Coordinates of C-alpha atoms in Angstrom, one line a residue:
Chain A
M1 CA 51.6 143.3 191.7
K2 CA 54.9 145.0 191.0
N3 CA 55.0 145.2 187.3
T4 CA 52.5 147.8 186.5
S5 CA 52.8 150.1 183.5
G6 CA 50.0 152.9 183.7
N7 CA 46.6 151.6 184.4
L8 CA 46.8 148.4 182.6
S9 CA 48.2 145.7 184.9
V10 CA 50.2 143.7 182.2
N11 CA 52.5 141.0 183.7
M12 CA 55.1 140.8 181.1
M13 CA 56.8 137.6 182.4
A14 CA 53.5 135.8 182.3
I15 CA 52.7 137.2 179.1
L16 CA 56.0 135.6 177.8
G17 CA 55.1 132.2 179.2
I18 CA 51.8 132.4 177.6
A19 CA 53.0 133.5 174.3
I20 CA 55.3 130.1 174.6
M21 CA 52.3 128.3 175.6
F22 CA 50.3 129.4 172.4
I23 CA 53.3 128.3 170.1
S24 CA 53.2 125.0 171.6
P25 CA 50.0 123.4 170.0
I26 CA 50.9 124.7 166.5
F27 CA 54.6 123.7 166.6
P28 CA 55.2 121.3 163.6
G29 CA 55.9 118.4 166.2
F30 CA 53.9 118.2 169.5
I31 CA 54.8 114.4 169.6
S32 CA 56.5 112.2 167.3
V33 CA 56.1 108.9 165.7
S34 CA 58.9 106.4 164.5
E35 CA 58.8 103.2 162.9
T36 CA 60.9 101.6 165.2
R37 CA 62.8 102.6 168.7
I38 CA 65.7 103.6 166.6
S39 CA 64.5 105.1 163.5
E40 CA 64.1 108.6 162.6
P41 CA 61.0 110.4 164.4
I42 CA 58.3 112.1 162.2
P43 CA 56.8 115.1 163.7
V44 CA 53.0 115.3 164.4
R45 CA 51.1 118.3 165.0
L46 CA 48.9 118.5 167.9
A47 CA 45.7 119.2 165.8
T48 CA 46.5 116.1 163.8
V49 CA 46.5 114.1 166.9
S50 CA 43.2 115.4 168.0
V51 CA 41.1 118.4 167.2
V52 CA 39.5 118.4 170.5
A53 CA 42.6 118.3 172.5
F54 CA 43.9 121.1 170.4
L55 CA 41.0 123.2 170.9
A56 CA 40.9 122.4 174.6
I57 CA 44.6 123.6 175.0
V58 CA 44.4 126.7 172.8
A59 CA 41.0 127.6 175.0
T60 CA 42.9 127.1 178.4
T61 CA 45.8 129.1 177.2
F62 CA 43.2 131.8 176.4
L63 CA 41.7 131.6 179.8
T64 CA 45.3 131.6 181.3
L65 CA 45.9 134.9 179.3
I66 CA 42.6 136.5 180.8
F67 CA 43.6 135.4 184.2
S68 CA 47.0 137.1 183.7
L69 CA 45.3 140.4 182.7
Y70 CA 43.9 140.5 186.2
S71 CA 47.2 139.0 188.1
R72 CA 46.8 142.2 190.2
R73 CA 44.4 140.0 192.2
N74 CA 45.9 137.2 194.3
L75 CA 43.1 134.6 193.6
L76 CA 43.3 135.2 189.6
S77 CA 47.1 135.2 189.6
F78 CA 46.8 132.0 191.5
L79 CA 44.5 130.6 189.1
M80 CA 46.9 131.7 186.2
G81 CA 49.8 129.7 187.8
I82 CA 47.3 126.8 188.1
T83 CA 46.3 126.5 184.6
G84 CA 49.8 127.2 183.4
G85 CA 51.3 124.7 185.4
L86 CA 48.7 122.0 184.4
L87 CA 48.7 122.8 180.8
P88 CA 51.9 120.7 180.1
V89 CA 50.8 117.8 182.2
A90 CA 47.6 117.8 180.1
G91 CA 49.8 117.7 177.0
F92 CA 51.4 114.8 178.1
A93 CA 48.2 113.3 179.1
V94 CA 47.0 113.7 175.6
A95 CA 50.2 112.2 174.2
G96 CA 49.7 109.2 176.5
L97 CA 46.2 108.8 175.4
S98 CA 46.7 108.9 171.7
A99 CA 50.1 107.2 171.6
G100 CA 48.6 103.6 171.3
R101 CA 46.2 104.5 168.3
L102 CA 49.0 106.4 166.6
A103 CA 51.5 103.7 167.0
E104 CA 49.1 101.2 165.6
A105 CA 48.4 103.1 162.4
T106 CA 52.1 103.2 161.9
G107 CA 53.3 99.8 162.3
P108 CA 54.1 96.9 165.0
F109 CA 57.0 98.3 166.4
A110 CA 56.2 102.0 166.2
R111 CA 57.2 104.3 169.1
V112 CA 55.7 107.5 170.2
S113 CA 57.6 110.3 172.0
P114 CA 57.0 113.7 173.1
S115 CA 58.5 116.2 170.5
S116 CA 59.6 120.0 170.8
G117 CA 56.1 121.3 171.1
L118 CA 55.3 119.4 174.2
W119 CA 58.8 120.4 175.6
L120 CA 57.8 124.0 174.8
A121 CA 54.6 123.6 176.9
V122 CA 56.9 122.4 179.8
L123 CA 59.2 125.5 179.5
A124 CA 55.9 127.8 179.1
G125 CA 54.4 126.3 182.2
Y126 CA 57.5 127.0 184.4
V127 CA 57.7 130.5 183.2
I128 CA 53.9 131.2 183.9
V129 CA 54.2 129.4 187.3
F130 CA 57.3 131.5 188.0
A131 CA 55.5 134.6 187.1
A132 CA 52.5 133.6 189.4
M133 CA 54.9 133.0 192.2
R134 CA 56.4 136.4 191.9
T135 CA 53.2 138.1 192.4
L136 CA 52.1 135.8 195.3
E137 CA 55.1 136.8 197.3
D138 CA 53.3 137.1 200.5
N139 CA 51.2 134.0 200.3
K140 CA 53.3 131.0 201.2
I141 CA 50.4 128.5 200.9
M142 CA 49.2 129.7 197.5
R143 CA 53.1 129.5 196.3
G144 CA 53.5 126.0 197.6
L145 CA 50.5 124.9 195.9
L146 CA 51.5 126.1 192.5
V147 CA 54.6 123.8 192.4
L148 CA 52.7 121.1 194.4
V149 CA 49.7 120.5 192.0
P150 CA 51.7 120.3 188.9
V151 CA 54.0 117.7 190.6
V152 CA 51.1 115.9 192.1
A153 CA 49.3 115.9 188.8
I154 CA 52.5 114.6 186.8
T155 CA 53.1 111.9 189.3
A156 CA 49.4 110.8 189.3
L157 CA 49.6 110.5 185.5
L158 CA 52.9 108.3 185.7
L159 CA 51.2 106.0 188.2
S160 CA 48.0 105.8 186.2
G161 CA 49.3 103.9 183.7
L162 CA 48.1 106.5 180.9
L163 CA 51.5 107.2 179.8
A164 CA 52.3 103.4 179.1
D165 CA 52.2 103.7 175.3
L166 CA 54.8 106.3 175.2
S167 CA 58.2 104.8 173.8
I168 CA 60.2 106.1 177.3
M169 CA 57.6 104.2 179.4
K170 CA 58.1 101.1 177.2
E171 CA 61.8 101.5 177.6
F172 CA 61.1 101.4 181.4
A173 CA 58.8 98.7 181.2
N174 CA 61.5 96.7 179.6
R175 CA 64.0 97.4 182.4
R176 CA 61.9 98.1 185.2
E177 CA 64.0 96.3 187.9
R178 CA 67.1 97.5 186.3
F179 CA 65.8 100.9 186.4
F180 CA 65.3 100.9 190.2
S181 CA 68.4 99.2 191.0
E182 CA 70.6 101.7 188.9
F183 CA 68.5 104.7 190.6
A184 CA 69.3 103.2 193.9
R185 CA 73.1 102.8 192.8
H186 CA 73.0 106.4 191.4
M187 CA 72.0 107.8 194.8
M188 CA 74.3 105.4 196.8
I189 CA 77.4 106.6 194.9
C190 CA 76.4 110.2 195.3
A191 CA 75.7 109.8 199.0
G192 CA 79.2 108.1 199.5
A193 CA 81.0 110.5 197.3
V194 CA 79.7 113.4 199.3
G195 CA 79.9 112.0 202.5
F196 CA 83.6 111.2 202.1
G197 CA 84.0 114.5 200.5
A198 CA 82.4 116.2 203.7
I199 CA 84.6 113.9 206.1
I200 CA 87.8 115.0 204.2
G201 CA 86.8 118.5 203.1
I202 CA 85.4 119.9 206.3
P203 CA 88.7 119.2 208.4
L204 CA 90.7 120.5 205.2
G205 CA 88.8 123.7 205.6
V206 CA 89.0 124.1 209.3
F207 CA 92.9 123.6 209.0
S208 CA 93.4 126.0 206.1
N209 CA 91.6 128.5 208.3
R210 CA 94.3 127.9 211.2
S211 CA 97.3 128.1 209.1
A212 CA 98.3 129.8 205.8
R213 CA 100.6 127.3 205.3
V214 CA 98.2 124.4 204.9
E215 CA 95.8 126.9 203.0
K216 CA 97.8 127.6 199.9
P217 CA 98.6 124.1 199.0
V218 CA 95.2 122.8 199.8
F219 CA 93.4 125.4 197.7
A220 CA 96.1 124.7 194.8
F221 CA 95.2 121.1 194.8
V222 CA 91.3 121.3 195.1
N223 CA 91.2 124.0 192.5
F224 CA 93.4 122.1 190.0
I225 CA 91.2 119.0 190.5
Q226 CA 88.1 121.1 189.8
T227 CA 89.3 122.2 186.5
V228 CA 90.2 118.6 185.2
P229 CA 87.5 117.3 183.0
G230 CA 85.6 114.5 184.5
V231 CA 86.3 112.0 181.8
A232 CA 89.9 112.7 182.0
L233 CA 90.1 112.2 185.6
F234 CA 88.4 109.1 185.3
G235 CA 90.8 108.1 182.6
L236 CA 93.6 109.1 184.7
L237 CA 92.6 106.9 187.6
V238 CA 91.8 103.7 185.6
A239 CA 95.3 102.8 184.5
P240 CA 96.8 103.0 187.9
L241 CA 93.9 101.2 189.5
A242 CA 94.0 98.6 187.1
Y243 CA 97.9 98.1 188.1
L244 CA 97.3 98.2 191.8
S245 CA 94.6 95.5 191.5
R246 CA 96.7 93.3 189.4
A247 CA 99.6 93.7 191.8
F248 CA 97.7 93.2 194.8
P249 CA 95.0 90.6 194.7
V250 CA 93.5 91.6 198.1
L251 CA 92.1 94.7 196.2
R252 CA 90.7 92.7 193.5
Q253 CA 88.7 90.4 196.0
L254 CA 87.2 93.8 197.3
G255 CA 86.0 94.7 194.1
I256 CA 88.5 97.3 193.5
G257 CA 89.9 97.6 189.9
G258 CA 90.7 99.7 187.0
I259 CA 87.0 100.1 186.0
G260 CA 83.9 100.0 188.3
W261 CA 83.1 101.7 191.3
A262 CA 86.4 102.5 192.7
P263 CA 87.7 105.1 190.3
A264 CA 84.6 106.6 190.2
M265 CA 84.3 107.0 193.9
I266 CA 87.8 108.5 194.1
A267 CA 87.0 111.0 191.3
L268 CA 83.8 112.0 192.8
V269 CA 85.2 112.5 196.4
L270 CA 87.9 114.6 194.8
Y271 CA 85.4 116.8 192.9
S272 CA 83.4 117.2 196.3
L273 CA 86.4 118.8 197.9
L274 CA 86.5 122.0 196.5
P275 CA 82.9 123.4 197.2
I276 CA 82.9 121.8 200.7
T277 CA 86.5 122.9 201.6
R278 CA 86.1 126.5 200.5
N279 CA 82.7 126.9 202.0
T280 CA 84.0 125.5 205.5
Y281 CA 87.0 128.1 205.1
A282 CA 84.7 131.0 204.3
S283 CA 82.2 130.1 207.0
L284 CA 85.0 130.1 209.8
K285 CA 86.2 133.6 208.2
A286 CA 82.4 134.8 208.5
I287 CA 82.3 134.4 212.1
P288 CA 82.4 138.0 213.7
A289 CA 85.1 138.1 216.4
D290 CA 82.8 140.3 218.5
T291 CA 80.1 138.0 218.6
V292 CA 82.4 135.4 220.1
E293 CA 83.8 137.8 222.7
A294 CA 80.2 138.6 223.3
G295 CA 79.4 135.0 224.1
V296 CA 82.5 134.8 226.3
G297 CA 81.6 137.9 228.1
M298 CA 78.3 136.5 228.8
G299 CA 79.9 133.5 230.6
M300 CA 79.8 130.9 228.0
S301 CA 82.3 128.0 228.2
K302 CA 84.4 127.3 225.1
R303 CA 82.0 124.3 224.5
Q304 CA 79.3 126.6 224.6
V305 CA 80.9 129.2 222.3
L306 CA 81.5 126.3 219.6
F307 CA 77.9 124.8 220.0
R308 CA 75.7 127.9 220.5
I309 CA 77.9 130.5 218.1
E310 CA 80.4 129.2 216.0
I311 CA 78.5 126.0 214.7
P312 CA 75.1 127.7 214.0
I313 CA 76.9 130.5 212.1
S314 CA 78.9 128.4 209.9
L315 CA 76.8 125.5 209.3
P316 CA 74.4 127.0 206.6
I317 CA 77.4 128.2 204.6
V318 CA 79.0 124.6 204.9
L319 CA 75.8 123.2 203.9
A320 CA 75.8 125.3 200.9
G321 CA 79.0 124.0 199.9
V322 CA 77.7 120.5 200.3
R323 CA 74.6 121.5 198.2
T324 CA 76.9 122.5 195.2
A325 CA 79.0 119.2 195.8
A326 CA 75.9 116.9 195.9
I327 CA 74.4 118.6 192.7
Q328 CA 77.8 118.2 190.9
A329 CA 78.0 114.5 192.1
V330 CA 74.5 113.7 190.7
G331 CA 75.7 114.6 187.0
N332 CA 79.4 113.2 187.5
T333 CA 77.9 110.1 188.8
A334 CA 75.8 109.7 185.4
M335 CA 79.3 110.3 183.7
A336 CA 80.8 107.5 185.7
A337 CA 78.9 105.1 184.0
I338 CA 81.4 105.3 181.2
I339 CA 84.0 103.6 183.6
G340 CA 81.3 100.9 184.5
A341 CA 80.2 102.3 187.8
G342 CA 76.7 101.7 187.2
G343 CA 73.9 104.3 187.9
L344 CA 71.4 106.1 185.7
G345 CA 74.2 107.1 183.2
V346 CA 74.1 103.2 182.2
F347 CA 70.9 104.1 180.3
I348 CA 72.4 107.2 178.8
F349 CA 75.4 105.7 177.3
Q350 CA 73.4 102.4 176.3
G351 CA 70.8 104.6 174.6
L352 CA 73.6 106.7 172.7
G353 CA 75.3 103.5 171.8
Q354 CA 72.0 102.1 170.4
A355 CA 70.9 105.4 169.0
A356 CA 67.7 104.7 171.0
M357 CA 66.9 108.5 172.0
D358 CA 64.0 107.2 174.6
L359 CA 66.4 105.2 176.5
V360 CA 68.8 108.2 176.6
L361 CA 65.9 110.0 178.1
L362 CA 65.1 107.2 180.7
G363 CA 68.6 108.0 182.0
A364 CA 68.8 111.7 181.5
I365 CA 65.3 113.0 182.8
P366 CA 65.6 111.0 186.2
V367 CA 69.3 112.5 186.5
V368 CA 67.8 116.1 186.0
L369 CA 65.0 115.6 188.6
L370 CA 67.4 113.9 191.1
A371 CA 69.6 117.0 190.9
L372 CA 66.6 119.3 191.2
F373 CA 65.3 117.4 194.1
V374 CA 68.8 117.3 196.0
D375 CA 69.1 121.0 195.3
G376 CA 65.4 121.5 196.7
L377 CA 66.2 119.2 199.9
I378 CA 69.4 120.7 200.9
Q379 CA 68.1 124.3 200.5
L380 CA 65.1 123.4 202.6
L381 CA 67.8 122.0 205.2
I382 CA 69.7 125.3 205.1
G383 CA 66.5 127.2 205.6
I384 CA 65.9 125.2 208.7
V385 CA 69.3 125.3 210.2
T386 CA 69.8 128.9 209.7
P387 CA 69.7 131.0 212.7
R388 CA 67.2 133.8 212.4
G389 CA 69.9 136.4 213.5
V390 CA 72.2 135.4 210.6
L391 CA 71.0 136.8 207.2
E392 CA 74.2 135.8 205.6
K393 CA 74.1 135.1 201.8
T394 CA 75.1 131.6 201.4
D395 CA 75.7 132.1 197.7
D396 CA 78.4 129.8 196.0
K397 CA 80.2 130.3 192.6
T398 CA 81.4 127.3 191.0
Chain B
M1 CA 103.7 149.2 190.1
A2 CA 104.0 146.3 192.2
K3 CA 101.0 144.8 190.9
K4 CA 102.2 145.0 187.3
T5 CA 105.2 142.9 187.9
I6 CA 103.3 140.4 189.5
S7 CA 100.9 140.2 186.6
R8 CA 103.9 140.2 184.0
K9 CA 105.5 137.3 186.0
S10 CA 102.4 135.2 185.6
W11 CA 102.0 136.1 182.1
I12 CA 105.6 134.8 181.4
A13 CA 105.0 131.7 183.7
L14 CA 101.7 131.0 181.4
A15 CA 103.6 131.5 178.3
V16 CA 106.4 128.9 179.1
F17 CA 103.6 126.5 180.2
A18 CA 101.7 126.9 177.1
G19 CA 104.9 126.6 174.8
A20 CA 105.8 123.3 176.9
F21 CA 102.3 122.1 176.3
L22 CA 102.4 122.7 172.4
L23 CA 105.7 120.9 172.5
L24 CA 104.3 118.0 174.3
I25 CA 101.2 117.6 172.2
S26 CA 103.3 117.9 169.1
S27 CA 105.8 115.5 169.9
T28 CA 104.1 112.2 168.4
G29 CA 107.3 110.2 168.4
L30 CA 107.8 111.1 172.3
W31 CA 104.4 109.7 173.0
E32 CA 104.9 106.5 170.9
T33 CA 108.3 105.6 172.9
V34 CA 106.9 106.4 176.4
L35 CA 103.6 104.9 175.8
S36 CA 105.0 101.5 174.3
F37 CA 107.7 101.3 177.1
I38 CA 104.9 101.8 179.9
F39 CA 102.5 99.4 178.2
P40 CA 104.8 96.8 176.2
T41 CA 101.9 94.6 175.6
T42 CA 99.7 97.0 173.8
R43 CA 100.0 96.7 170.2
Q44 CA 98.5 100.0 169.0
V45 CA 99.5 103.0 171.4
L46 CA 98.8 106.0 169.4
H47 CA 95.0 106.8 168.6
P48 CA 94.2 106.5 164.9
R49 CA 91.8 109.3 164.8
G50 CA 94.4 112.0 164.4
T51 CA 97.6 113.6 165.8
L52 CA 97.4 115.0 169.1
L53 CA 97.4 118.4 167.9
R54 CA 94.5 117.9 165.7
L55 CA 92.5 116.6 168.6
V56 CA 93.6 119.5 170.9
G57 CA 92.5 121.8 167.8
E58 CA 89.1 120.1 167.4
H59 CA 88.5 120.4 171.2
L60 CA 89.6 124.1 171.3
W61 CA 87.2 124.8 168.2
L62 CA 84.2 123.3 170.0
V63 CA 84.9 125.3 172.9
F64 CA 85.8 128.4 171.3
V65 CA 82.5 128.4 169.1
S66 CA 80.4 127.5 172.0
S67 CA 81.7 129.8 174.6
G68 CA 82.1 132.6 172.0
L69 CA 78.4 132.4 171.4
A70 CA 77.6 131.9 174.9
T71 CA 79.5 135.1 175.9
I72 CA 77.9 137.2 173.1
F73 CA 74.4 136.0 174.2
G74 CA 75.0 135.8 177.8
V75 CA 76.3 139.2 178.2
G76 CA 73.7 140.6 175.8
I77 CA 70.8 138.8 178.2
G78 CA 72.4 140.3 181.3
I79 CA 72.5 143.8 179.6
V80 CA 68.9 143.5 178.5
V81 CA 67.6 142.3 181.8
T82 CA 69.3 145.1 183.8
R83 CA 67.8 147.8 181.5
P84 CA 64.7 149.8 182.4
F85 CA 62.7 148.1 179.5
G86 CA 64.0 144.6 180.4
K87 CA 63.7 144.8 184.3
Q88 CA 60.6 142.8 184.3
Y89 CA 62.4 139.7 183.1
L90 CA 65.2 140.2 185.6
P91 CA 63.8 137.6 188.2
L92 CA 63.2 135.2 185.5
A93 CA 66.6 135.3 184.0
T94 CA 68.2 135.0 187.5
N95 CA 65.9 132.0 188.3
M96 CA 66.5 130.3 185.0
S97 CA 70.2 130.5 185.2
S98 CA 70.7 129.1 188.8
L99 CA 68.1 126.6 188.1
G100 CA 69.5 125.8 184.8
Q101 CA 72.9 125.1 186.5
T102 CA 71.5 122.4 188.4
F103 CA 70.9 120.5 185.3
P104 CA 74.1 118.0 184.9
P105 CA 76.1 118.9 182.0
V106 CA 76.1 115.2 180.9
A107 CA 72.1 115.3 181.0
V108 CA 72.1 118.4 178.9
L109 CA 74.4 116.9 176.2
A110 CA 72.3 113.8 176.2
L111 CA 69.1 115.6 175.9
A112 CA 70.5 117.5 172.9
V113 CA 71.0 114.3 171.1
P114 CA 67.4 113.4 170.4
A115 CA 66.5 117.0 169.2
L116 CA 69.6 117.4 166.9
G117 CA 71.2 114.1 166.3
F118 CA 74.9 113.0 166.7
G119 CA 77.8 115.1 165.9
F120 CA 79.5 118.5 166.2
R121 CA 76.2 120.5 166.1
P122 CA 74.3 119.1 169.0
T123 CA 77.5 119.2 171.1
V124 CA 77.9 123.0 170.4
V125 CA 74.3 123.6 171.1
A126 CA 74.5 121.8 174.5
L127 CA 78.0 123.4 175.4
F128 CA 76.2 126.8 174.4
L129 CA 73.1 126.4 176.5
Y130 CA 74.9 125.1 179.5
G131 CA 77.9 127.6 179.1
I132 CA 75.4 130.6 178.8
L133 CA 74.2 130.2 182.5
P134 CA 77.3 131.3 184.6
I135 CA 77.8 134.3 182.1
I136 CA 74.1 135.6 182.3
R137 CA 74.3 135.2 186.1
N138 CA 77.7 137.0 186.5
T139 CA 76.7 139.8 184.1
I140 CA 73.8 140.4 186.1
A141 CA 75.5 140.3 189.3
G142 CA 78.3 142.5 188.0
I143 CA 76.0 145.2 186.7
Q144 CA 74.0 145.1 189.9
S145 CA 77.1 145.5 192.1
V146 CA 77.6 149.1 190.3
S147 CA 76.3 151.3 193.2
S148 CA 73.5 153.6 192.2
E149 CA 75.2 156.6 193.5
V150 CA 78.1 156.2 190.7
K151 CA 75.3 155.9 188.1
E152 CA 73.2 158.8 189.3
A153 CA 76.4 160.8 189.4
A154 CA 77.0 159.9 185.8
F155 CA 73.5 160.8 184.8
G156 CA 74.0 164.0 186.5
T157 CA 77.0 164.9 184.2
G158 CA 74.8 164.4 181.4
M159 CA 75.6 161.0 180.2
S160 CA 73.0 159.0 178.4
Q161 CA 71.5 155.6 179.1
L162 CA 74.0 154.0 176.6
Q163 CA 77.0 156.0 177.8
V164 CA 76.2 154.9 181.4
L165 CA 76.1 151.2 180.2
A166 CA 79.4 151.6 178.1
K167 CA 81.3 154.0 180.2
I168 CA 80.5 153.0 183.7
E169 CA 78.5 149.6 184.1
L170 CA 80.2 147.5 181.7
P171 CA 84.1 148.5 182.6
L172 CA 83.1 148.2 186.6
S173 CA 81.7 144.7 186.1
L174 CA 84.1 143.4 183.4
R175 CA 86.1 141.5 186.1
V176 CA 83.1 139.7 187.3
I177 CA 81.9 139.1 183.8
M178 CA 85.2 137.7 183.0
S179 CA 85.1 135.3 185.9
G180 CA 81.8 134.2 184.5
I181 CA 83.2 133.4 181.0
R182 CA 86.3 131.5 182.7
I183 CA 83.9 129.3 184.6
S184 CA 81.6 128.6 181.4
A185 CA 84.8 127.8 179.5
V186 CA 86.3 125.4 182.0
I187 CA 82.8 123.5 182.2
N188 CA 82.8 123.6 178.6
I189 CA 86.1 121.9 178.2
G190 CA 85.1 119.2 180.4
T191 CA 81.7 118.7 178.8
A192 CA 83.2 118.6 175.4
T193 CA 85.3 115.7 176.5
V194 CA 82.1 113.8 176.9
G195 CA 80.9 115.2 173.3
A196 CA 83.1 112.3 171.9
T197 CA 80.4 109.7 172.9
I198 CA 78.2 111.5 170.5
G199 CA 80.8 111.9 167.8
A200 CA 82.1 115.4 168.3
G201 CA 85.7 114.4 168.2
G202 CA 88.3 116.2 170.5
L203 CA 90.3 114.8 173.3
G204 CA 87.5 112.6 174.6
S205 CA 87.8 110.3 171.7
P206 CA 90.9 108.7 172.6
I207 CA 89.6 108.4 176.1
I208 CA 86.4 106.9 175.1
A209 CA 88.2 104.6 172.7
G210 CA 90.6 103.7 175.7
L211 CA 87.8 102.9 178.0
V212 CA 85.8 101.0 175.3
G213 CA 88.8 99.0 174.2
E214 CA 90.5 98.6 177.4
N215 CA 93.6 100.5 175.9
P216 CA 95.3 102.2 178.7
A217 CA 97.8 104.1 176.1
F218 CA 94.7 105.8 174.6
L219 CA 93.6 106.9 177.9
L220 CA 96.6 108.6 178.9
Q221 CA 96.8 110.3 175.4
G222 CA 93.4 111.8 175.8
A223 CA 93.4 112.4 179.5
I224 CA 96.8 114.1 180.3
P225 CA 96.4 116.8 177.5
A226 CA 92.5 117.2 178.5
A227 CA 93.5 117.9 182.2
L228 CA 96.6 120.3 181.0
L229 CA 94.4 121.9 178.5
A230 CA 92.0 122.7 181.0
F231 CA 94.4 124.2 183.5
L232 CA 96.0 126.1 180.7
I233 CA 92.6 127.8 179.6
D234 CA 91.5 128.4 183.2
S235 CA 95.0 130.1 184.0
F236 CA 94.8 132.2 180.8
L237 CA 91.4 133.6 181.4
G238 CA 92.2 133.8 185.1
N239 CA 95.1 136.1 184.3
I240 CA 92.9 138.2 182.0
E241 CA 90.5 138.4 185.0
K242 CA 93.1 139.4 187.4
S243 CA 94.6 142.1 185.2
L244 CA 91.3 143.6 184.8
S245 CA 90.9 144.1 188.5
A246 CA 94.6 145.8 188.6
A247 CA 93.3 148.4 185.9

């Protein structure tokens, strides 16, 4: 425990999370009910939904508070993190279980959705889990479990069908196949864009490192592209591509036109260039000359210097650039649905067009989760490839 | 001395660019002539929502309000979590601002709609929430980069906590903070363009109208000024940032 004030061990971060968790059940809207999928949602308190659930959640929050007072002990700190992480999952379970009954009482087309109170519980859960992880800094297993347990619980809840009566799940059920195909398309567009971005961006970074004459225009270009708003870049590409596909029927047969995947892919590749090029450039600058000399002195060949010294040192930094590019691509692909590129953004813009908020969520929530997943995955990869001797900070500012 | 002339030069270049931009967006007749020449089959080449000047004004107002609020709150939070009484929240603030930046801006904008409805307000809130993250992050980084020896020396001369903050920590970290504000403003100019889909107006509206109605003239009318505006604001804030380092 680092945060001690006097004899009392008060974990202020955990207290903040628990305070938010206490607000959640008494918030005016824990869930909301609307007459149809597009009508005004009416907030419903948790106590109105179910008194038992209300008492159970308040009691568990108290329990979490008690655990937090003894969070100097590893086990109790762990328990605090577990209850804190499971509380929002329990909130979703309550919402799912009561959704059918509430909808029936409202009308034939009524929809039930999570509301501010439940989202607050998610925020509180994050803060509590984070606070617990901080106190368990030297216990990798417990820290892993703190993240794993809520994730497994919410996945199990989703798969169990208990949430089927929630509005967002109804939107999902109505377009199950479309959802999975757009999800796959989203991932393919992102992977393609970042892949091409790496194929072009890494050599650009290497050449920039070799000559200042290349460096200046390359960075002026990629920096400029990065400032251009996504929608504007799509807009600027649509007109010329439409013209080209009219002029050359071959392009049209390939599916390249003013709208669709072609302008989206070009824009996304262009956006991927800056982080990848910049980090490649920086990674090459980060290779200490004496390390290379030491390698040569040990009798390494040029190849060995490249594979045993230069690449291992630069790879984590290049990957950090790929990570920034990939996270950005996940979001920009959602935007690309505006120009008919497909992907999860389709649901966001359809939902906005119909004023059907749960359809918006069906697009937006997976996009956020995908971004978090890609972030975690590449960070894991960076951790694996970072040589033990290199404690370089591969931080990145975009 | 040499540094000053360079900075004056780039300010003059920026002023010329800004003047040209202003001239470009206010010459409605020029747009009409050029666009109807490029797209002779398009009947309506000027977006009906308003003059370009007005659209740029709407756009800047959106970004100004949200980035202004983000700056006040972001710097404030950054200062609080680096004080002795707020130190306990420092890891949380750092983690939240880097985790939050993984959230795609479009998703943040989309998530603001169910909570706040359509229009100007949800867009400002979404831009604010997203724009505050790089500012918090850079404020923390800037203040933490001030070496403890410098601070101890300041305390040694009898300065109070507040004086150290105002006279040592903030001036020394100003450039990093400014860089955060620039990043935030440029992201917000981009995201504000998407705000047109939820009825916030601005330069996104001709682009969206152009995409929906397949009108390439509308597209260019929104996209060109939007790209130039982003570049202009980035250069403007970048110049301020550079002049801070020279000081």
